[in-house]
Coordinates of C-alpha atoms in Angstrom, one line a residue:
M1 CA -68.2 -10.4 -60.7
V2 CA -68.4 -7.7 -63.4
P3 CA -67.9 -3.9 -62.6
T4 CA -70.7 -1.7 -63.8
D5 CA -68.2 1.2 -64.3
H6 CA -64.7 -0.1 -65.0
D7 CA -63.0 3.3 -64.7
Q8 CA -64.7 4.3 -61.5
L9 CA -63.8 1.0 -59.9
T10 CA -60.2 1.3 -61.1
T11 CA -60.0 4.7 -59.4
A12 CA -61.6 3.4 -56.2
V13 CA -59.2 0.5 -56.0
Q14 CA -56.2 2.9 -56.5
N15 CA -57.5 5.0 -53.6
L16 CA -57.8 2.0 -51.4
R17 CA -54.2 0.9 -52.2
E18 CA -52.9 4.4 -51.4
E19 CA -54.8 4.6 -48.1
L20 CA -53.5 1.1 -47.2
Q21 CA -49.9 2.1 -48.0
A22 CA -50.1 5.4 -46.1
L23 CA -51.4 3.8 -42.9
P24 CA -49.0 4.9 -40.1
E25 CA -47.2 2.4 -37.9
G26 CA -49.3 1.2 -35.0
T27 CA -52.6 1.7 -36.9
D28 CA -55.4 -0.7 -35.8
A29 CA -54.8 -3.9 -37.8
A30 CA -58.6 -4.2 -38.4
R31 CA -58.4 -1.1 -40.6
A32 CA -55.5 -2.6 -42.6
R33 CA -57.5 -5.8 -43.0
V34 CA -60.6 -4.1 -44.3
L35 CA -58.6 -2.0 -46.8
A36 CA -56.6 -5.1 -48.0
R37 CA -59.8 -7.1 -48.4
W38 CA -61.7 -4.5 -50.3
T39 CA -58.7 -3.8 -52.5
G40 CA -58.5 -7.5 -53.3
I41 CA -62.2 -7.7 -54.0
G42 CA -61.9 -4.7 -56.3
L43 CA -59.0 -6.2 -58.2
L44 CA -60.9 -9.5 -58.4
S45 CA -63.8 -7.6 -60.1
L46 CA -61.3 -6.0 -62.5
G47 CA -59.9 -9.3 -63.5
D48 CA -56.5 -8.8 -61.9
Y49 CA -56.4 -12.2 -60.1
P50 CA -52.7 -12.4 -59.1
D51 CA -52.8 -9.0 -57.4
A52 CA -56.2 -9.8 -55.9
R53 CA -54.7 -12.9 -54.3
V54 CA -51.9 -10.9 -52.8
Y55 CA -54.2 -8.4 -51.0
L56 CA -56.7 -11.1 -50.0
R57 CA -54.0 -13.3 -48.6
R58 CA -52.8 -10.3 -46.6
A59 CA -56.3 -9.7 -45.3
L60 CA -56.7 -13.4 -44.4
D61 CA -53.4 -13.4 -42.5
L62 CA -54.6 -10.3 -40.6
A63 CA -57.9 -11.8 -39.8
T64 CA -56.3 -15.1 -38.6
S65 CA -53.8 -13.3 -36.4
S66 CA -56.5 -11.2 -34.8
G67 CA -58.7 -14.2 -34.1
N68 CA -61.6 -12.7 -36.1
T69 CA -63.1 -16.0 -37.2
Q70 CA -66.0 -14.3 -39.0
A71 CA -63.5 -12.2 -41.1
V72 CA -61.5 -15.4 -41.8
I73 CA -64.5 -17.1 -43.3
A74 CA -65.5 -14.1 -45.4
T75 CA -62.0 -13.6 -46.7
E76 CA -61.5 -17.3 -47.5
L77 CA -64.5 -17.1 -49.7
N78 CA -63.1 -14.1 -51.5
L79 CA -59.7 -15.7 -51.9
A80 CA -61.3 -18.9 -53.2
D81 CA -63.1 -16.8 -55.8
A82 CA -59.8 -15.3 -56.9
Y83 CA -58.4 -18.8 -57.5
R84 CA -61.7 -20.0 -59.1
Y85 CA -61.9 -17.1 -61.6
A86 CA -58.3 -17.7 -62.5
G87 CA -59.1 -21.4 -63.3
E88 CA -57.2 -22.8 -60.3
A89 CA -60.0 -25.1 -59.1
E90 CA -58.0 -27.1 -56.6
N91 CA -56.9 -24.2 -54.5
A92 CA -60.4 -22.7 -54.7
D93 CA -61.9 -26.0 -53.5
V94 CA -59.7 -26.2 -50.4
L95 CA -60.6 -22.6 -49.4
Y96 CA -64.3 -23.0 -50.0
R97 CA -64.5 -26.1 -47.9
S98 CA -62.4 -24.5 -45.1
A99 CA -64.8 -21.6 -45.1
L100 CA -67.8 -23.9 -45.0
D101 CA -66.3 -25.9 -42.1
G102 CA -65.6 -22.7 -40.2
A103 CA -69.1 -21.4 -40.8
R104 CA -70.7 -24.6 -39.6
G105 CA -68.5 -24.7 -36.5
R106 CA -68.5 -21.0 -35.4
H107 CA -70.8 -18.8 -37.5
P108 CA -74.0 -20.4 -38.6
E109 CA -75.1 -17.1 -40.1
L110 CA -72.5 -17.5 -42.8
V111 CA -73.3 -21.1 -43.7
D112 CA -75.6 -20.1 -46.6
F113 CA -72.9 -17.9 -48.1
A114 CA -70.3 -20.6 -47.9
L115 CA -72.7 -23.2 -49.4
Q116 CA -73.6 -20.8 -52.3
H117 CA -70.0 -20.2 -53.2
L118 CA -69.0 -23.9 -52.9
G119 CA -72.1 -25.0 -54.8
K120 CA -71.4 -22.7 -57.7
H121 CA -67.8 -23.9 -57.8
L122 CA -68.9 -27.5 -57.9
M123 CA -71.4 -26.7 -60.7
E124 CA -68.6 -25.2 -62.8
Q125 CA -66.5 -28.3 -62.2
G126 CA -69.2 -30.5 -63.4
S127 CA -70.0 -32.1 -60.0
L128 CA -73.6 -31.4 -60.5
V129 CA -75.2 -33.7 -57.8
P130 CA -73.2 -32.3 -54.8
A131 CA -73.5 -28.8 -56.3
R132 CA -77.3 -29.2 -56.2
A133 CA -77.2 -30.5 -52.7
H134 CA -75.2 -27.6 -51.4
L135 CA -77.3 -25.0 -53.3
Q136 CA -80.6 -26.5 -52.1
E137 CA -79.3 -26.4 -48.5
A138 CA -78.4 -22.8 -49.0
L139 CA -81.8 -22.1 -50.4
R140 CA -83.5 -23.6 -47.3
L141 CA -81.4 -21.4 -45.0
R142 CA -82.0 -18.3 -47.1
T143 CA -85.7 -18.9 -47.2
A144 CA -85.7 -19.1 -43.4
K145 CA -83.8 -15.8 -43.3
G146 CA -86.4 -14.2 -45.5
D147 CA -84.0 -12.1 -47.6
A148 CA -85.6 -11.8 -51.0
G149 CA -82.3 -10.9 -52.8
L150 CA -80.4 -13.8 -51.4
I151 CA -83.3 -16.2 -52.1
E152 CA -83.4 -15.0 -55.7
S153 CA -79.7 -15.4 -56.2
T154 CA -79.7 -19.0 -54.8
Q155 CA -82.9 -20.0 -56.7
A156 CA -81.2 -18.9 -59.9
A157 CA -78.2 -21.1 -59.1
V158 CA -80.5 -24.1 -58.3
D159 CA -82.4 -23.6 -61.5
R160 CA -79.1 -23.5 -63.4
V161 CA -77.7 -26.7 -62.0
E162 CA -81.0 -28.5 -62.5
L163 CA -81.0 -27.4 -66.1
L164 CA -77.4 -28.7 -66.6
M165 CA -78.4 -32.0 -65.0
S166 CA -81.4 -32.4 -67.2
R167 CA -79.3 -31.7 -70.3
A168 CA -76.6 -34.1 -69.2
S169 CA -79.2 -36.8 -68.6
A170 CA -80.7 -36.3 -72.1
G171 CA -77.4 -36.0 -73.9
T172 CA -75.0 -38.6 -72.5
P173 CA -75.5 -42.3 -71.7
A174 CA -73.3 -42.0 -68.6
S175 CA -75.8 -39.5 -67.0
A176 CA -78.9 -41.4 -68.0
D177 CA -78.8 -43.5 -64.8
G178 CA -80.6 -40.8 -62.7
G179 CA -77.4 -39.2 -61.3
K180 CA -75.4 -42.3 -60.3
G181 CA -72.1 -40.5 -60.5
P182 CA -69.0 -40.9 -58.4
P183 CA -70.5 -39.4 -55.2
R184 CA -73.5 -41.7 -55.3
W185 CA -71.4 -44.7 -56.2
S186 CA -69.1 -44.1 -53.2
R187 CA -72.0 -43.6 -50.8
Q188 CA -73.7 -46.8 -52.1
W189 CA -70.5 -48.8 -51.7
T190 CA -70.2 -47.4 -48.2
S191 CA -73.8 -48.4 -47.3
W192 CA -73.2 -51.9 -48.7
L193 CA -70.0 -52.3 -46.6
Q194 CA -71.6 -51.0 -43.4
S195 CA -74.6 -53.3 -43.8
R196 CA -72.3 -56.4 -43.8
T197 CA -69.4 -55.5 -41.5
T198 CA -68.3 -53.0 -38.9
A199 CA -65.1 -51.5 -37.5
R200 CA -66.9 -51.4 -34.1
T201 CA -65.8 -55.0 -33.2
S202 CA -63.5 -57.5 -34.6
A203 CA -65.5 -60.4 -33.2
G204 CA -67.5 -60.9 -36.4
W205 CA -64.8 -60.1 -38.9
E206 CA -63.6 -63.6 -39.7
E207 CA -67.1 -64.9 -39.7
G208 CA -68.4 -62.2 -42.0
F209 CA -65.5 -61.8 -44.4
P210 CA -66.2 -64.7 -46.8
A211 CA -69.4 -62.9 -47.9
L212 CA -67.3 -59.8 -48.7
R213 CA -64.3 -61.4 -50.3
D214 CA -65.2 -61.4 -54.0
A215 CA -66.8 -58.0 -54.0
V216 CA -63.8 -56.4 -52.1
R217 CA -61.3 -58.2 -54.4
D218 CA -63.1 -56.8 -57.5
L219 CA -63.0 -53.3 -56.0
T220 CA -59.5 -53.2 -54.6
A221 CA -58.1 -54.7 -57.9
H222 CA -58.5 -51.1 -59.3
E223 CA -56.8 -49.3 -56.4
R224 CA -53.6 -47.4 -57.4
V225 CA -52.1 -47.3 -53.9
P226 CA -52.5 -50.5 -51.8
P227 CA -52.2 -49.7 -48.1
R228 CA -48.6 -49.2 -46.8
H229 CA -47.7 -48.6 -43.2
L230 CA -44.7 -46.3 -43.2
R231 CA -42.4 -46.0 -40.2
D232 CA -39.2 -44.2 -39.5
Q233 CA -39.8 -41.4 -42.1
S234 CA -37.6 -39.0 -40.1
F235 CA -40.0 -36.1 -40.4
P236 CA -38.6 -33.0 -38.6
A237 CA -39.7 -33.2 -34.9
E238 CA -40.4 -29.5 -34.6
L239 CA -42.7 -29.6 -37.6
L240 CA -44.7 -32.5 -36.2
A241 CA -44.9 -30.8 -32.8
G242 CA -46.1 -27.6 -34.5
M243 CA -48.9 -29.5 -36.3
A244 CA -49.9 -31.4 -33.1
E245 CA -50.2 -28.1 -31.2
E246 CA -52.1 -26.5 -34.1
A247 CA -54.4 -29.5 -34.4
E248 CA -55.4 -29.4 -30.7
K249 CA -56.1 -25.7 -30.9
S250 CA -58.1 -25.9 -34.1
L251 CA -60.1 -28.9 -32.9
A252 CA -60.9 -27.2 -29.6
A253 CA -61.9 -23.9 -31.3
D254 CA -63.4 -25.0 -34.6
G255 CA -63.7 -28.7 -34.6
Y256 CA -66.9 -30.3 -35.9
L257 CA -68.2 -33.9 -35.9
H258 CA -68.2 -35.7 -39.2
N259 CA -69.0 -39.4 -39.6
G260 CA -68.4 -39.9 -35.9
K261 CA -65.0 -38.3 -35.7
W262 CA -63.8 -34.8 -35.0
N263 CA -62.5 -32.7 -38.0
A264 CA -60.8 -29.3 -38.2
A265 CA -59.3 -27.3 -41.0
V266 CA -55.5 -27.3 -41.3
G267 CA -53.6 -24.1 -40.9
E268 CA -50.1 -22.6 -41.1
A269 CA -48.3 -25.4 -39.3
A270 CA -49.7 -28.1 -41.7
N271 CA -49.0 -25.9 -44.7
R272 CA -45.4 -25.3 -43.4
F273 CA -45.0 -29.1 -43.0
A274 CA -46.3 -29.8 -46.5
G275 CA -44.1 -27.1 -47.9
Q276 CA -40.9 -28.3 -46.2
V277 CA -41.4 -32.1 -46.4
D278 CA -41.7 -33.5 -49.9
L279 CA -44.8 -35.7 -49.2
A280 CA -45.3 -36.4 -52.9
A281 CA -41.8 -38.1 -52.8
V282 CA -42.8 -40.1 -49.7
V283 CA -45.9 -41.4 -51.6
E284 CA -43.9 -42.2 -54.7
R285 CA -41.1 -44.0 -52.9
S286 CA -43.5 -46.2 -51.0
T287 CA -46.0 -46.9 -53.8
G288 CA -44.4 -46.2 -57.1
L289 CA -47.2 -43.8 -58.0
E290 CA -46.1 -40.3 -59.0
V291 CA -48.4 -37.8 -57.4
E292 CA -48.7 -34.0 -57.3
H293 CA -48.2 -32.1 -54.0
P294 CA -51.1 -32.5 -51.6
H295 CA -54.2 -30.5 -52.7
N296 CA -56.0 -30.7 -49.4
G297 CA -55.7 -31.6 -45.8
V298 CA -57.7 -32.0 -42.6
Y299 CA -57.0 -32.7 -39.0
I300 CA -58.9 -35.7 -37.6
A301 CA -59.3 -36.6 -33.9
Y302 CA -60.8 -39.4 -31.9
L303 CA -61.1 -38.2 -28.3
E304 CA -63.8 -40.2 -26.4
E305 CA -63.9 -43.8 -25.3
G306 CA -65.7 -46.0 -27.9
Q307 CA -65.4 -43.5 -30.7
F308 CA -64.7 -45.2 -34.0
L309 CA -65.0 -44.8 -37.8
D310 CA -67.0 -47.4 -39.6
F311 CA -65.8 -48.9 -42.9
H312 CA -66.3 -46.7 -45.9
V313 CA -64.7 -45.5 -49.1
D314 CA -63.9 -41.8 -49.8
E315 CA -65.4 -39.8 -52.6
F316 CA -63.3 -39.5 -55.8
G317 CA -62.5 -35.9 -55.3
F318 CA -60.0 -36.6 -52.5
G319 CA -57.5 -38.1 -55.1
E320 CA -55.8 -41.4 -55.9
A321 CA -53.7 -41.4 -52.8
N322 CA -54.3 -40.5 -49.2
L323 CA -51.6 -40.1 -46.5
I324 CA -52.7 -40.2 -42.9
L325 CA -50.0 -39.1 -40.4
C326 CA -50.3 -39.7 -36.7
L327 CA -49.5 -36.6 -34.6
K328 CA -50.6 -37.9 -31.2
H329 CA -51.7 -41.2 -29.7
E330 CA -52.2 -41.4 -26.0
R331 CA -53.1 -44.8 -24.4
L332 CA -53.0 -46.5 -21.1
A333 CA -49.9 -48.7 -20.6
A334 CA -52.1 -51.6 -19.4
A335 CA -54.7 -51.3 -22.1
P336 CA -55.6 -54.8 -23.5
A337 CA -56.1 -53.3 -27.0
V338 CA -55.6 -50.0 -28.8
S339 CA -57.5 -48.2 -31.6
C340 CA -56.1 -48.8 -35.0
T341 CA -56.6 -47.7 -38.6
V342 CA -58.0 -50.8 -40.3
F343 CA -58.5 -51.8 -44.0
I344 CA -60.3 -54.5 -45.9
D345 CA -58.6 -56.2 -48.8
A346 CA -59.0 -59.4 -50.7
D347 CA -57.1 -61.3 -47.9
G348 CA -59.2 -60.0 -45.0
Y349 CA -58.8 -57.2 -42.4
R350 CA -55.5 -55.4 -41.8
E351 CA -54.8 -53.3 -38.7
C352 CA -52.2 -50.4 -38.6
D353 CA -51.3 -49.2 -35.2
L354 CA -49.9 -45.8 -36.0
A355 CA -47.5 -44.3 -33.5
P356 CA -46.7 -40.6 -33.5
G357 CA -44.7 -39.9 -36.7
D358 CA -46.0 -43.0 -38.4
C359 CA -48.1 -42.7 -41.5
V360 CA -50.1 -44.9 -43.8
V361 CA -50.7 -44.3 -47.5
F362 CA -53.6 -45.9 -49.5
D363 CA -56.2 -45.3 -52.2
G364 CA -59.1 -44.0 -50.1
A365 CA -61.7 -44.1 -52.9
L366 CA -61.2 -47.8 -53.5
T367 CA -59.9 -49.3 -50.3
P368 CA -62.5 -49.8 -47.5
H369 CA -61.1 -48.3 -44.4
G370 CA -62.0 -47.2 -40.9
R371 CA -60.8 -47.1 -37.3
T372 CA -61.5 -49.5 -34.4
P373 CA -63.0 -48.0 -31.2
L374 CA -60.9 -46.1 -28.6
G375 CA -60.4 -47.7 -25.2
A376 CA -60.5 -46.0 -21.9
G377 CA -58.0 -43.2 -21.5
E378 CA -57.1 -43.3 -25.2
S379 CA -57.1 -40.4 -27.8
V380 CA -55.8 -40.1 -31.3
I381 CA -55.0 -37.0 -33.4
L382 CA -54.1 -37.4 -37.1
V383 CA -53.6 -35.2 -40.2
S384 CA -54.8 -36.5 -43.6
F385 CA -53.5 -35.2 -46.9
G386 CA -55.0 -36.0 -50.4
F387 CA -53.0 -36.4 -53.6
R388 CA -53.8 -36.6 -57.2
A389 CA -51.8 -38.8 -59.7
R390 CA -49.5 -36.9 -62.0
D391 CA -50.5 -39.0 -65.0
Q392 CA -54.1 -37.9 -64.6
A393 CA -55.3 -41.3 -65.7
S394 CA -59.1 -41.1 -65.9
R395 CA -61.0 -43.1 -63.3
T396 CA -64.7 -43.2 -63.8
V397 CA -67.5 -45.2 -62.3
A398 CA -68.2 -46.8 -65.7
H399 CA -64.8 -48.6 -65.4
L400 CA -65.3 -49.7 -61.8
P401 CA -67.3 -52.6 -60.2
P402 CA -71.0 -51.8 -59.5
V403 CA -72.2 -51.9 -56.0
P404 CA -73.2 -55.6 -55.2
L405 CA -76.9 -56.4 -54.9

């Protein structure tokens, strides 16, 4: 965003600030939100990213407290831009994805905007294949809308990412494989796993495992965090209860189906939990791997009998460590079996029955994992946090096992 008249915009932003500051007590919060948002956008255009974030965060808080979900999505995109322009890609990524999730769940008319912003962000980060996928979806939606200006903007972004992909293919051996980067590698491993085993039933696990053993051993040999079931972490009960309540509300209002489970964006309660509990220290104590504070999080729920998550590996962007914390697990006392988080390693299948307050840490990008089906009367609500290693050791597809034939 570049102002056509820097001085005029500076004056306009100052006027907005003064109007916002002069609002009398009891003024409609919607007016304060609009003024705060446009002040933030103006400051963003002027390159004052720290102040832009202050005003945009205020606008986002006002939108959230008023229940204006459309304004929440729009302001998340603006705030993500403020982080992106300042070079803080991780914070931008979380906000862009939250906005896209909210748009898909509640405001389909905003999905193309969220896809455009996230696609450009991914392109700048070098994630060209997913960037193109997001931008092409945005282009389809905008073509259906028939807005020539929006179509032109997205077409320019698609052209740019395809140019970058063609240059990468021509200039680097690693890109000469037709785009077999980390996202495609992860998807191919997941497809291979799901063609040979399933979390739906344990009946065929022992019978099918010998055919998986060597491939899984080669894959998990590179994992930085072998699965650890952590009990008795003494997390503050009030923080867990706050997250459980927030998760239920978010899932009911904005939940969306993803890979057979319900997802919802985390909010203030999860951020408060992550701010007060040193989750990075929990991961380090249990695994020996030093990680940064969590860079993303999502609520996950399984609510219907038979619902399960088939075996898969996560995409690399989630980080070297994943911590899944159980917030709620309701089950019938007489149930013959309960739904569990399950992993595959070189020795076979490992089930983790997570009680509320329990968590499991693992390397989701290299450890096949899933969840066994829910029984009658059973429901599970979890929160998942992603961590990146502090040592920033490079992990590329070129150093990892290829997908078996």
